[in-house]
mmCIF file of N, CA, C and O in Angstrom:
data_model
loop_
_atom_site.group_PDB
_atom_site.id
_atom_site.type_symbol
_atom_site.label_atom_id
_atom_site.label_comp_id
_atom_site.label_asym_id
_atom_site.label_seq_id
_atom_site.Cartn_x
_atom_site.Cartn_y
_atom_site.Cartn_z
ATOM 1 N N MET A 1457 -5.744 -6.395 -11.128
ATOM 2 C CA MET A 1457 -4.446 -7.034 -11.152
ATOM 3 C C MET A 1457 -4.005 -7.281 -9.712
ATOM 4 O O MET A 1457 -3.978 -6.363 -8.903
ATOM 5 N N LYS A 1458 -3.668 -8.514 -9.412
ATOM 6 C CA LYS A 1458 -3.214 -8.869 -8.071
ATOM 7 C C LYS A 1458 -1.694 -8.942 -8.031
ATOM 8 O O LYS A 1458 -1.048 -9.395 -8.978
ATOM 9 N N HIS A 1459 -1.168 -8.474 -6.906
ATOM 10 C CA HIS A 1459 0.271 -8.466 -6.690
ATOM 11 C C HIS A 1459 0.516 -8.845 -5.237
ATOM 12 O O HIS A 1459 -0.159 -8.324 -4.344
ATOM 13 N N VAL A 1460 1.454 -9.732 -4.966
ATOM 14 C CA VAL A 1460 1.731 -10.195 -3.615
ATOM 15 C C VAL A 1460 3.118 -9.727 -3.189
ATOM 16 O O VAL A 1460 4.092 -9.877 -3.930
ATOM 17 N N ILE A 1461 3.177 -9.161 -1.992
ATOM 18 C CA ILE A 1461 4.434 -8.732 -1.389
ATOM 19 C C ILE A 1461 4.677 -9.661 -0.196
ATOM 20 O O ILE A 1461 3.877 -9.708 0.731
ATOM 21 N N LYS A 1462 5.759 -10.400 -0.244
ATOM 22 C CA LYS A 1462 6.090 -11.334 0.837
ATOM 23 C C LYS A 1462 6.740 -10.576 1.998
ATOM 24 O O LYS A 1462 7.421 -9.577 1.789
ATOM 25 N N HIS A 1463 6.498 -11.057 3.226
ATOM 26 C CA HIS A 1463 7.151 -10.497 4.400
ATOM 27 C C HIS A 1463 7.327 -11.610 5.428
ATOM 28 O O HIS A 1463 6.682 -12.656 5.348
ATOM 29 N N ASP A 1464 8.219 -11.356 6.373
ATOM 30 C CA ASP A 1464 8.440 -12.342 7.437
ATOM 31 C C ASP A 1464 8.262 -11.710 8.818
ATOM 32 O O ASP A 1464 8.893 -12.112 9.785
ATOM 33 N N LEU A 1465 7.362 -10.734 8.899
ATOM 34 C CA LEU A 1465 7.063 -10.054 10.154
ATOM 35 C C LEU A 1465 5.879 -10.717 10.843
ATOM 36 O O LEU A 1465 5.051 -11.343 10.182
ATOM 37 N N ASN A 1466 5.773 -10.517 12.166
ATOM 38 C CA ASN A 1466 4.546 -10.965 12.805
ATOM 39 C C ASN A 1466 3.427 -10.028 12.335
ATOM 40 O O ASN A 1466 3.679 -8.929 11.857
ATOM 41 N N ILE A 1467 2.193 -10.465 12.455
ATOM 42 C CA ILE A 1467 1.070 -9.741 11.863
ATOM 43 C C ILE A 1467 0.919 -8.325 12.433
ATOM 44 O O ILE A 1467 0.607 -7.386 11.701
ATOM 45 N N ASP A 1468 1.171 -8.151 13.731
ATOM 46 C CA ASP A 1468 1.040 -6.818 14.328
ATOM 47 C C ASP A 1468 2.093 -5.850 13.800
ATOM 48 O O ASP A 1468 1.789 -4.694 13.496
ATOM 49 N N LEU A 1469 3.314 -6.309 13.677
ATOM 50 C CA LEU A 1469 4.380 -5.458 13.159
ATOM 51 C C LEU A 1469 4.162 -5.177 11.670
ATOM 52 O O LEU A 1469 4.400 -4.068 11.195
ATOM 53 N N ALA A 1470 3.695 -6.178 10.938
ATOM 54 C CA ALA A 1470 3.393 -5.976 9.514
ATOM 55 C C ALA A 1470 2.287 -4.932 9.353
ATOM 56 O O ALA A 1470 2.352 -4.075 8.458
ATOM 57 N N ARG A 1471 1.276 -4.980 10.207
ATOM 58 C CA ARG A 1471 0.187 -4.001 10.159
ATOM 59 C C ARG A 1471 0.726 -2.596 10.427
ATOM 60 O O ARG A 1471 0.381 -1.634 9.758
ATOM 61 N N LYS A 1472 1.574 -2.481 11.437
ATOM 62 C CA LYS A 1472 2.159 -1.185 11.787
ATOM 63 C C LYS A 1472 2.985 -0.642 10.615
ATOM 64 O O LYS A 1472 2.894 0.536 10.275
ATOM 65 N N ALA A 1473 3.756 -1.514 9.973
ATOM 66 C CA ALA A 1473 4.552 -1.099 8.811
ATOM 67 C C ALA A 1473 3.646 -0.675 7.658
ATOM 68 O O ALA A 1473 3.907 0.326 6.987
ATOM 69 N N MET A 1474 2.583 -1.426 7.441
ATOM 70 C CA MET A 1474 1.652 -1.097 6.364
ATOM 71 C C MET A 1474 0.974 0.247 6.619
ATOM 72 O O MET A 1474 0.833 1.065 5.710
ATOM 73 N N LYS A 1475 0.558 0.488 7.847
ATOM 74 C CA LYS A 1475 -0.086 1.764 8.170
ATOM 75 C C LYS A 1475 0.872 2.926 7.932
ATOM 76 O O LYS A 1475 0.496 3.956 7.376
ATOM 77 N N LYS A 1476 2.116 2.760 8.325
ATOM 78 C CA LYS A 1476 3.099 3.817 8.112
ATOM 79 C C LYS A 1476 3.364 4.002 6.616
ATOM 80 O O LYS A 1476 3.478 5.131 6.135
ATOM 81 N N ALA A 1477 3.420 2.908 5.874
ATOM 82 C CA ALA A 1477 3.623 2.997 4.428
ATOM 83 C C ALA A 1477 2.516 3.815 3.778
ATOM 84 O O ALA A 1477 2.778 4.679 2.939
ATOM 85 N N PHE A 1478 1.271 3.571 4.184
ATOM 86 C CA PHE A 1478 0.162 4.301 3.573
ATOM 87 C C PHE A 1478 0.098 5.749 4.031
ATOM 88 O O PHE A 1478 -0.291 6.615 3.268
ATOM 89 N N GLU A 1479 0.527 6.037 5.265
ATOM 90 C CA GLU A 1479 0.628 7.432 5.693
ATOM 91 C C GLU A 1479 1.598 8.179 4.771
ATOM 92 O O GLU A 1479 1.326 9.293 4.337
ATOM 93 N N MET A 1480 2.727 7.556 4.496
ATOM 94 C CA MET A 1480 3.736 8.194 3.640
ATOM 95 C C MET A 1480 3.270 8.260 2.188
ATOM 96 O O MET A 1480 3.526 9.231 1.490
ATOM 97 N N TYR A 1481 2.567 7.245 1.731
ATOM 98 C CA TYR A 1481 2.008 7.208 0.382
ATOM 99 C C TYR A 1481 1.071 8.400 0.175
ATOM 100 O O TYR A 1481 1.147 9.118 -0.810
ATOM 101 N N VAL A 1482 0.197 8.629 1.160
ATOM 102 C CA VAL A 1482 -0.762 9.735 1.074
ATOM 103 C C VAL A 1482 -0.025 11.074 1.074
ATOM 104 O O VAL A 1482 -0.356 11.972 0.296
ATOM 105 N N ALA A 1483 0.997 11.221 1.910
ATOM 106 C CA ALA A 1483 1.748 12.477 1.980
ATOM 107 C C ALA A 1483 2.610 12.699 0.738
ATOM 108 O O ALA A 1483 2.642 13.798 0.178
ATOM 109 N N LYS A 1484 3.285 11.666 0.279
ATOM 110 C CA LYS A 1484 4.231 11.790 -0.835
ATOM 111 C C LYS A 1484 3.544 12.041 -2.171
ATOM 112 O O LYS A 1484 4.078 12.741 -3.030
ATOM 113 N N PHE A 1485 2.362 11.487 -2.365
ATOM 114 C CA PHE A 1485 1.685 11.592 -3.654
ATOM 115 C C PHE A 1485 0.431 12.456 -3.572
ATOM 116 O O PHE A 1485 -0.576 12.181 -4.223
ATOM 117 N N GLU A 1486 0.506 13.518 -2.774
ATOM 118 C CA GLU A 1486 -0.632 14.397 -2.516
ATOM 119 C C GLU A 1486 -1.290 14.912 -3.800
ATOM 120 O O GLU A 1486 -2.514 15.031 -3.870
ATOM 121 N N LYS A 1487 -0.497 15.190 -4.834
ATOM 122 C CA LYS A 1487 -1.064 15.752 -6.067
ATOM 123 C C LYS A 1487 -1.996 14.775 -6.796
ATOM 124 O O LYS A 1487 -2.752 15.173 -7.670
ATOM 125 N N TYR A 1488 -1.968 13.503 -6.408
ATOM 126 C CA TYR A 1488 -2.845 12.500 -7.023
ATOM 127 C C TYR A 1488 -4.074 12.195 -6.157
ATOM 128 O O TYR A 1488 -4.777 11.220 -6.406
ATOM 129 N N ASN A 1489 -4.313 13.029 -5.138
ATOM 130 C CA ASN A 1489 -5.453 12.846 -4.235
ATOM 131 C C ASN A 1489 -5.550 11.413 -3.696
ATOM 132 O O ASN A 1489 -6.593 10.771 -3.810
ATOM 133 N N PRO A 1490 -4.475 10.901 -3.106
ATOM 134 C CA PRO A 1490 -4.500 9.520 -2.616
ATOM 135 C C PRO A 1490 -5.383 9.357 -1.387
ATOM 136 O O PRO A 1490 -5.549 10.284 -0.592
ATOM 137 N N THR A 1491 -5.941 8.162 -1.270
ATOM 138 C CA THR A 1491 -6.724 7.811 -0.093
ATOM 139 C C THR A 1491 -6.290 6.434 0.397
ATOM 140 O O THR A 1491 -5.855 5.592 -0.392
ATOM 141 N N ALA A 1492 -6.401 6.240 1.683
ATOM 142 C CA ALA A 1492 -6.125 4.942 2.295
ATOM 143 C C ALA A 1492 -7.104 4.807 3.455
ATOM 144 O O ALA A 1492 -6.942 5.450 4.485
ATOM 145 N N ASN A 1493 -8.141 4.022 3.257
ATOM 146 C CA ASN A 1493 -9.191 3.851 4.263
ATOM 147 C C ASN A 1493 -9.210 2.413 4.765
ATOM 148 O O ASN A 1493 -9.516 1.489 4.006
ATOM 149 N N TRP A 1494 -8.911 2.252 6.049
ATOM 150 C CA TRP A 1494 -8.898 0.932 6.659
ATOM 151 C C TRP A 1494 -10.331 0.478 6.880
ATOM 152 O O TRP A 1494 -11.113 1.168 7.514
ATOM 153 N N THR A 1495 -10.674 -0.691 6.357
ATOM 154 C CA THR A 1495 -12.013 -1.248 6.513
ATOM 155 C C THR A 1495 -12.054 -2.320 7.596
ATOM 156 O O THR A 1495 -13.128 -2.705 8.038
ATOM 157 N N SER A 1496 -10.890 -2.813 7.987
ATOM 158 C CA SER A 1496 -10.752 -3.766 9.090
ATOM 159 C C SER A 1496 -9.299 -3.708 9.540
ATOM 160 O O SER A 1496 -8.500 -2.952 8.977
ATOM 161 N N GLU A 1497 -8.952 -4.519 10.530
ATOM 162 C CA GLU A 1497 -7.565 -4.535 11.017
ATOM 163 C C GLU A 1497 -6.569 -4.917 9.935
ATOM 164 O O GLU A 1497 -5.416 -4.512 9.972
ATOM 165 N N ASN A 1498 -7.016 -5.719 8.978
ATOM 166 C CA ASN A 1498 -6.092 -6.259 7.986
ATOM 167 C C ASN A 1498 -6.448 -5.914 6.551
ATOM 168 O O ASN A 1498 -5.891 -6.512 5.627
ATOM 169 N N GLN A 1499 -7.341 -4.957 6.351
ATOM 170 C CA GLN A 1499 -7.719 -4.584 4.990
ATOM 171 C C GLN A 1499 -7.803 -3.069 4.858
ATOM 172 O O GLN A 1499 -8.325 -2.396 5.747
ATOM 173 N N VAL A 1500 -7.304 -2.585 3.740
ATOM 174 C CA VAL A 1500 -7.345 -1.150 3.454
ATOM 175 C C VAL A 1500 -7.724 -0.947 1.993
ATOM 176 O O VAL A 1500 -7.290 -1.693 1.122
ATOM 177 N N LYS A 1501 -8.586 0.028 1.763
ATOM 178 C CA LYS A 1501 -8.940 0.422 0.405
ATOM 179 C C LYS A 1501 -8.094 1.633 0.061
ATOM 180 O O LYS A 1501 -8.048 2.597 0.820
ATOM 181 N N ILE A 1502 -7.408 1.558 -1.075
ATOM 182 C CA ILE A 1502 -6.564 2.671 -1.505
ATOM 183 C C ILE A 1502 -7.087 3.220 -2.816
ATOM 184 O O ILE A 1502 -7.798 2.535 -3.557
ATOM 185 N N GLY A 1503 -6.724 4.450 -3.092
ATOM 186 C CA GLY A 1503 -7.132 5.051 -4.348
ATOM 187 C C GLY A 1503 -6.333 6.305 -4.638
ATOM 188 O O GLY A 1503 -5.716 6.889 -3.741
ATOM 189 N N PHE A 1504 -6.317 6.691 -5.891
ATOM 190 C CA PHE A 1504 -5.728 7.958 -6.308
ATOM 191 C C PHE A 1504 -6.257 8.295 -7.688
ATOM 192 O O PHE A 1504 -6.912 7.473 -8.325
ATOM 193 N N GLU A 1505 -6.005 9.518 -8.120
ATOM 194 C CA GLU A 1505 -6.473 9.967 -9.428
ATOM 195 C C GLU A 1505 -5.297 10.166 -10.364
ATOM 196 O O GLU A 1505 -4.272 10.710 -9.970
ATOM 197 N N ALA A 1506 -5.469 9.726 -11.593
ATOM 198 C CA ALA A 1506 -4.466 9.939 -12.633
ATOM 199 C C ALA A 1506 -5.212 10.321 -13.902
ATOM 200 O O ALA A 1506 -6.183 9.656 -14.275
ATOM 201 N N LYS A 1507 -4.796 11.385 -14.498
ATOM 202 C CA LYS A 1507 -5.440 11.856 -15.732
ATOM 203 C C LYS A 1507 -6.938 12.065 -15.523
ATOM 204 O O LYS A 1507 -7.741 11.811 -16.407
ATOM 205 N N GLY A 1508 -7.327 12.499 -14.299
ATOM 206 C CA GLY A 1508 -8.722 12.762 -14.001
ATOM 207 C C GLY A 1508 -9.579 11.532 -13.752
ATOM 208 O O GLY A 1508 -10.786 11.631 -13.602
ATOM 209 N N VAL A 1509 -8.964 10.365 -13.691
ATOM 210 C CA VAL A 1509 -9.696 9.116 -13.477
ATOM 211 C C VAL A 1509 -9.247 8.497 -12.158
ATOM 212 O O VAL A 1509 -8.058 8.466 -11.847
ATOM 213 N N LYS A 1510 -10.201 8.000 -11.402
ATOM 214 C CA LYS A 1510 -9.911 7.393 -10.104
ATOM 215 C C LYS A 1510 -9.461 5.941 -10.278
ATOM 216 O O LYS A 1510 -10.104 5.162 -10.981
ATOM 217 N N ILE A 1511 -8.355 5.610 -9.638
ATOM 218 C CA ILE A 1511 -7.833 4.246 -9.612
ATOM 219 C C ILE A 1511 -7.973 3.756 -8.181
ATOM 220 O O ILE A 1511 -7.602 4.456 -7.245
ATOM 221 N N GLN A 1512 -8.541 2.557 -8.020
ATOM 222 C CA GLN A 1512 -8.775 2.036 -6.690
ATOM 223 C C GLN A 1512 -8.208 0.641 -6.536
ATOM 224 O O GLN A 1512 -8.001 -0.064 -7.520
ATOM 225 N N GLY A 1513 -7.994 0.279 -5.294
ATOM 226 C CA GLY A 1513 -7.493 -1.056 -5.023
ATOM 227 C C GLY A 1513 -7.758 -1.472 -3.596
ATOM 228 O O GLY A 1513 -8.129 -0.656 -2.752
ATOM 229 N N ASP A 1514 -7.580 -2.741 -3.354
ATOM 230 C CA ASP A 1514 -7.719 -3.323 -2.025
ATOM 231 C C ASP A 1514 -6.385 -3.930 -1.635
ATOM 232 O O ASP A 1514 -5.695 -4.531 -2.463
ATOM 233 N N VAL A 1515 -6.045 -3.767 -0.368
ATOM 234 C CA VAL A 1515 -4.818 -4.356 0.156
ATOM 235 C C VAL A 1515 -5.203 -5.205 1.357
ATOM 236 O O VAL A 1515 -5.887 -4.737 2.268
ATOM 237 N N ASP A 1516 -4.785 -6.469 1.327
ATOM 238 C CA ASP A 1516 -5.084 -7.414 2.399
ATOM 239 C C ASP A 1516 -3.789 -7.862 3.055
ATOM 240 O O ASP A 1516 -2.880 -8.350 2.371
ATOM 241 N N LEU A 1517 -3.740 -7.710 4.366
ATOM 242 C CA LEU A 1517 -2.597 -8.158 5.148
ATOM 243 C C LEU A 1517 -2.870 -9.576 5.611
ATOM 244 O O LEU A 1517 -3.920 -9.857 6.194
ATOM 245 N N ARG A 1518 -1.927 -10.457 5.336
ATOM 246 C CA ARG A 1518 -2.027 -11.860 5.747
ATOM 247 C C ARG A 1518 -0.699 -12.279 6.363
ATOM 248 O O ARG A 1518 0.319 -11.626 6.146
ATOM 249 N N PRO A 1519 -0.708 -13.384 7.093
ATOM 250 C CA PRO A 1519 0.578 -13.883 7.588
ATOM 251 C C PRO A 1519 1.517 -14.137 6.404
ATOM 252 O O PRO A 1519 1.130 -14.775 5.424
ATOM 253 N N ASN A 1520 2.671 -13.552 6.449
ATOM 254 C CA ASN A 1520 3.740 -13.746 5.467
ATOM 255 C C ASN A 1520 3.523 -13.095 4.105
ATOM 256 O O ASN A 1520 4.356 -13.254 3.218
ATOM 257 N N GLU A 1521 2.390 -12.388 3.901
ATOM 258 C CA GLU A 1521 2.208 -11.717 2.614
ATOM 259 C C GLU A 1521 1.188 -10.592 2.712
ATOM 260 O O GLU A 1521 0.326 -10.586 3.583
ATOM 261 N N ILE A 1522 1.341 -9.664 1.792
ATOM 262 C CA ILE A 1522 0.397 -8.569 1.625
ATOM 263 C C ILE A 1522 -0.050 -8.619 0.173
ATOM 264 O O ILE A 1522 0.787 -8.603 -0.738
ATOM 265 N N GLU A 1523 -1.354 -8.732 -0.029
ATOM 266 C CA GLU A 1523 -1.877 -8.812 -1.397
ATOM 267 C C GLU A 1523 -2.477 -7.468 -1.784
ATOM 268 O O GLU A 1523 -3.305 -6.911 -1.080
ATOM 269 N N VAL A 1524 -2.035 -6.961 -2.930
ATOM 270 C CA VAL A 1524 -2.534 -5.713 -3.495
ATOM 271 C C VAL A 1524 -3.329 -6.073 -4.742
ATOM 272 O O VAL A 1524 -2.830 -6.770 -5.619
ATOM 273 N N ASP A 1525 -4.567 -5.619 -4.808
ATOM 274 C CA ASP A 1525 -5.430 -5.880 -5.966
ATOM 275 C C ASP A 1525 -5.918 -4.528 -6.487
ATOM 276 O O ASP A 1525 -6.766 -3.889 -5.862
ATOM 277 N N MET A 1526 -5.358 -4.087 -7.603
ATOM 278 C CA MET A 1526 -5.696 -2.785 -8.183
ATOM 279 C C MET A 1526 -6.721 -2.953 -9.296
ATOM 280 O O MET A 1526 -6.613 -3.850 -10.122
ATOM 281 N N SER A 1527 -7.684 -2.048 -9.302
ATOM 282 C CA SER A 1527 -8.697 -2.014 -10.349
ATOM 283 C C SER A 1527 -8.466 -0.745 -11.161
ATOM 284 O O SER A 1527 -8.670 0.365 -10.666
ATOM 285 N N VAL A 1528 -8.018 -0.921 -12.383
ATOM 286 C CA VAL A 1528 -7.651 0.217 -13.225
ATOM 287 C C VAL A 1528 -8.560 0.258 -14.452
ATOM 288 O O VAL A 1528 -8.699 -0.750 -15.146
ATOM 289 N N PRO A 1529 -9.177 1.426 -14.714
ATOM 290 C CA PRO A 1529 -10.016 1.550 -15.913
ATOM 291 C C PRO A 1529 -9.212 1.238 -17.183
ATOM 292 O O PRO A 1529 -8.003 1.476 -17.238
ATOM 293 N N PHE A 1530 -9.903 0.751 -18.193
ATOM 294 C CA PHE A 1530 -9.253 0.323 -19.428
ATOM 295 C C PHE A 1530 -8.322 1.390 -20.010
ATOM 296 O O PHE A 1530 -7.205 1.087 -20.423
ATOM 297 N N LEU A 1531 -8.763 2.631 -20.029
ATOM 298 C CA LEU A 1531 -7.948 3.698 -20.629
ATOM 299 C C LEU A 1531 -6.638 3.940 -19.888
ATOM 300 O O LEU A 1531 -5.697 4.482 -20.453
ATOM 301 N N LEU A 1532 -6.577 3.533 -18.632
ATOM 302 C CA LEU A 1532 -5.364 3.743 -17.841
ATOM 303 C C LEU A 1532 -4.560 2.467 -17.622
ATOM 304 O O LEU A 1532 -3.643 2.446 -16.816
ATOM 305 N N LYS A 1533 -4.878 1.400 -18.334
ATOM 306 C CA LYS A 1533 -4.147 0.133 -18.176
ATOM 307 C C LYS A 1533 -2.633 0.306 -18.303
ATOM 308 O O LYS A 1533 -1.879 -0.359 -17.594
ATOM 309 N N PRO A 1534 -2.159 1.217 -19.181
ATOM 310 C CA PRO A 1534 -0.698 1.388 -19.250
ATOM 311 C C PRO A 1534 -0.078 1.874 -17.932
ATOM 312 O O PRO A 1534 1.107 1.681 -17.700
ATOM 313 N N PHE A 1535 -0.880 2.477 -17.049
ATOM 314 C CA PHE A 1535 -0.375 2.981 -15.782
ATOM 315 C C PHE A 1535 -0.527 1.976 -14.639
ATOM 316 O O PHE A 1535 -0.083 2.225 -13.524
ATOM 317 N N GLN A 1536 -1.143 0.848 -14.901
ATOM 318 C CA GLN A 1536 -1.417 -0.146 -13.872
ATOM 319 C C GLN A 1536 -0.137 -0.646 -13.211
ATOM 320 O O GLN A 1536 -0.052 -0.721 -11.982
ATOM 321 N N GLY A 1537 0.842 -0.968 -14.005
ATOM 322 C CA GLY A 1537 2.114 -1.451 -13.463
ATOM 323 C C GLY A 1537 2.785 -0.408 -12.590
ATOM 324 O O GLY A 1537 3.346 -0.723 -11.535
ATOM 325 N N LYS A 1538 2.723 0.837 -13.013
ATOM 326 C CA LYS A 1538 3.314 1.933 -12.240
ATOM 327 C C LYS A 1538 2.604 2.070 -10.892
ATOM 328 O O LYS A 1538 3.248 2.265 -9.857
ATOM 329 N N ALA A 1539 1.277 1.972 -10.895
ATOM 330 C CA ALA A 1539 0.509 2.079 -9.650
ATOM 331 C C ALA A 1539 0.923 0.980 -8.674
ATOM 332 O O ALA A 1539 1.164 1.237 -7.487
ATOM 333 N N ILE A 1540 1.027 -0.235 -9.162
ATOM 334 C CA ILE A 1540 1.442 -1.361 -8.319
ATOM 335 C C ILE A 1540 2.865 -1.136 -7.812
ATOM 336 O O ILE A 1540 3.163 -1.371 -6.648
ATOM 337 N N ASP A 1541 3.751 -0.657 -8.691
ATOM 338 C CA ASP A 1541 5.138 -0.418 -8.301
ATOM 339 C C ASP A 1541 5.250 0.589 -7.162
ATOM 340 O O ASP A 1541 6.055 0.419 -6.249
ATOM 341 N N VAL A 1542 4.451 1.649 -7.225
ATOM 342 C CA VAL A 1542 4.489 2.682 -6.186
ATOM 343 C C VAL A 1542 4.064 2.108 -4.846
ATOM 344 O O VAL A 1542 4.737 2.305 -3.825
ATOM 345 N N VAL A 1543 2.957 1.383 -4.825
ATOM 346 C CA VAL A 1543 2.469 0.779 -3.587
ATOM 347 C C VAL A 1543 3.475 -0.251 -3.068
ATOM 348 O O VAL A 1543 3.810 -0.282 -1.887
ATOM 349 N N ASP A 1544 3.987 -1.091 -3.957
ATOM 350 C CA ASP A 1544 4.974 -2.113 -3.606
ATOM 351 C C ASP A 1544 6.202 -1.476 -2.955
ATOM 352 O O ASP A 1544 6.672 -1.936 -1.908
ATOM 353 N N LYS A 1545 6.700 -0.415 -3.554
ATOM 354 C CA LYS A 1545 7.905 0.250 -3.045
ATOM 355 C C LYS A 1545 7.671 0.799 -1.638
ATOM 356 O O LYS A 1545 8.515 0.627 -0.756
ATOM 357 N N GLU A 1546 6.547 1.474 -1.425
ATOM 358 C CA GLU A 1546 6.260 2.042 -0.105
ATOM 359 C C GLU A 1546 6.148 0.948 0.954
ATOM 360 O O GLU A 1546 6.711 1.067 2.042
ATOM 361 N N ILE A 1547 5.422 -0.114 0.645
ATOM 362 C CA ILE A 1547 5.244 -1.190 1.623
ATOM 363 C C ILE A 1547 6.577 -1.867 1.928
ATOM 364 O O ILE A 1547 6.922 -2.090 3.093
ATOM 365 N N LYS A 1548 7.354 -2.189 0.895
ATOM 366 C CA LYS A 1548 8.647 -2.861 1.117
ATOM 367 C C LYS A 1548 9.596 -1.990 1.932
ATOM 368 O O LYS A 1548 10.342 -2.496 2.781
ATOM 369 N N GLU A 1549 9.575 -0.689 1.691
ATOM 370 C CA GLU A 1549 10.440 0.221 2.453
ATOM 371 C C GLU A 1549 10.111 0.143 3.947
ATOM 372 O O GLU A 1549 11.001 0.029 4.789
ATOM 373 N N TRP A 1550 8.823 0.153 4.277
ATOM 374 C CA TRP A 1550 8.419 0.140 5.678
ATOM 375 C C TRP A 1550 8.516 -1.255 6.295
ATOM 376 O O TRP A 1550 8.745 -1.377 7.507
ATOM 377 N N ILE A 1551 8.413 -2.301 5.509
ATOM 378 C CA ILE A 1551 8.687 -3.649 6.022
ATOM 379 C C ILE A 1551 10.158 -3.723 6.426
ATOM 380 O O ILE A 1551 10.495 -4.249 7.484
ATOM 381 N N GLY A 1552 11.025 -3.179 5.595
ATOM 382 C CA GLY A 1552 12.452 -3.141 5.909
ATOM 383 C C GLY A 1552 12.737 -2.364 7.182
ATOM 384 O O GLY A 1552 13.529 -2.795 8.032
ATOM 385 N N LYS A 1553 12.083 -1.229 7.335
ATOM 386 C CA LYS A 1553 12.267 -0.440 8.557
ATOM 387 C C LYS A 1553 11.766 -1.206 9.777
ATOM 388 O O LYS A 1553 12.383 -1.153 10.842
ATOM 389 N N ALA A 1554 10.660 -1.908 9.620
ATOM 390 C CA ALA A 1554 10.127 -2.701 10.731
ATOM 391 C C ALA A 1554 11.130 -3.797 11.122
ATOM 392 O O ALA A 1554 11.368 -4.033 12.312
ATOM 393 N N LYS A 1555 11.719 -4.456 10.131
ATOM 394 C CA LYS A 1555 12.693 -5.518 10.405
ATOM 395 C C LYS A 1555 13.924 -4.978 11.124
ATOM 396 O O LYS A 1555 14.546 -5.660 11.914
ATOM 397 N N ASN A 1556 14.259 -3.706 10.836
ATOM 398 C CA ASN A 1556 15.427 -3.074 11.444
ATOM 399 C C ASN A 1556 15.103 -2.411 12.777
ATOM 400 O O ASN A 1556 15.943 -1.722 13.331
ATOM 401 N N GLY A 1557 13.864 -2.568 13.258
ATOM 402 C CA GLY A 1557 13.477 -1.990 14.526
ATOM 403 C C GLY A 1557 13.255 -0.493 14.487
ATOM 404 O O GLY A 1557 13.272 0.175 15.520
ATOM 405 N N GLU A 1558 13.032 0.063 13.311
ATOM 406 C CA GLU A 1558 12.892 1.508 13.160
ATOM 407 C C GLU A 1558 11.459 2.004 13.373
ATOM 408 O O GLU A 1558 11.202 3.195 13.273
ATOM 409 N N LEU A 1559 10.510 1.114 13.679
ATOM 410 C CA LEU A 1559 9.141 1.541 13.910
ATOM 411 C C LEU A 1559 8.807 1.664 15.384
ATOM 412 O O LEU A 1559 7.704 2.097 15.733
ATOM 413 N N ASP A 1560 9.727 1.315 16.254
ATOM 414 C CA ASP A 1560 9.445 1.289 17.679
ATOM 415 C C ASP A 1560 8.886 2.597 18.216
ATOM 416 O O ASP A 1560 8.013 2.604 19.062
ATOM 417 N N ASP A 1561 9.374 3.718 17.712
ATOM 418 C CA ASP A 1561 8.915 5.016 18.196
ATOM 419 C C ASP A 1561 7.951 5.702 17.240
ATOM 420 O O ASP A 1561 7.645 6.866 17.403
ATOM 421 N N VAL A 1562 7.475 4.978 16.240
ATOM 422 C CA VAL A 1562 6.597 5.563 15.230
ATOM 423 C C VAL A 1562 5.154 5.289 15.591
ATOM 424 O O VAL A 1562 4.774 4.144 15.851
ATOM 425 N N GLU A 1563 4.334 6.325 15.597
ATOM 426 C CA GLU A 1563 2.890 6.160 15.810
ATOM 427 C C GLU A 1563 2.260 5.818 14.468
ATOM 428 O O GLU A 1563 2.473 6.518 13.500
ATOM 429 N N ALA A 1564 1.513 4.750 14.424
ATOM 430 C CA ALA A 1564 0.860 4.375 13.167
ATOM 431 C C ALA A 1564 -0.556 3.928 13.430
ATOM 432 O O ALA A 1564 -0.900 3.519 14.485
#
């Protein structure tokens, strides 16, 4: 399932916001064994476990948008929307902080 999050940040600031979002995602949802592995400057593979099953996805940073593509096993399809919502919320929160200049002192 693909989901697009629009943003109006320059690519470097959007990347910094995304990195901070995933740092917080990993810390906040520790009980789900979350992972966020950057495969390039603009791509990250994410994953977590729910009900003993691994859910994975790819996130691509592009000018003006971030695309999230989650791959959810058939038995967990009812949780697919929730997974997207969690990632969407974290990214949007940090995009907002970036727009407000709140990332200037944040290491990401």
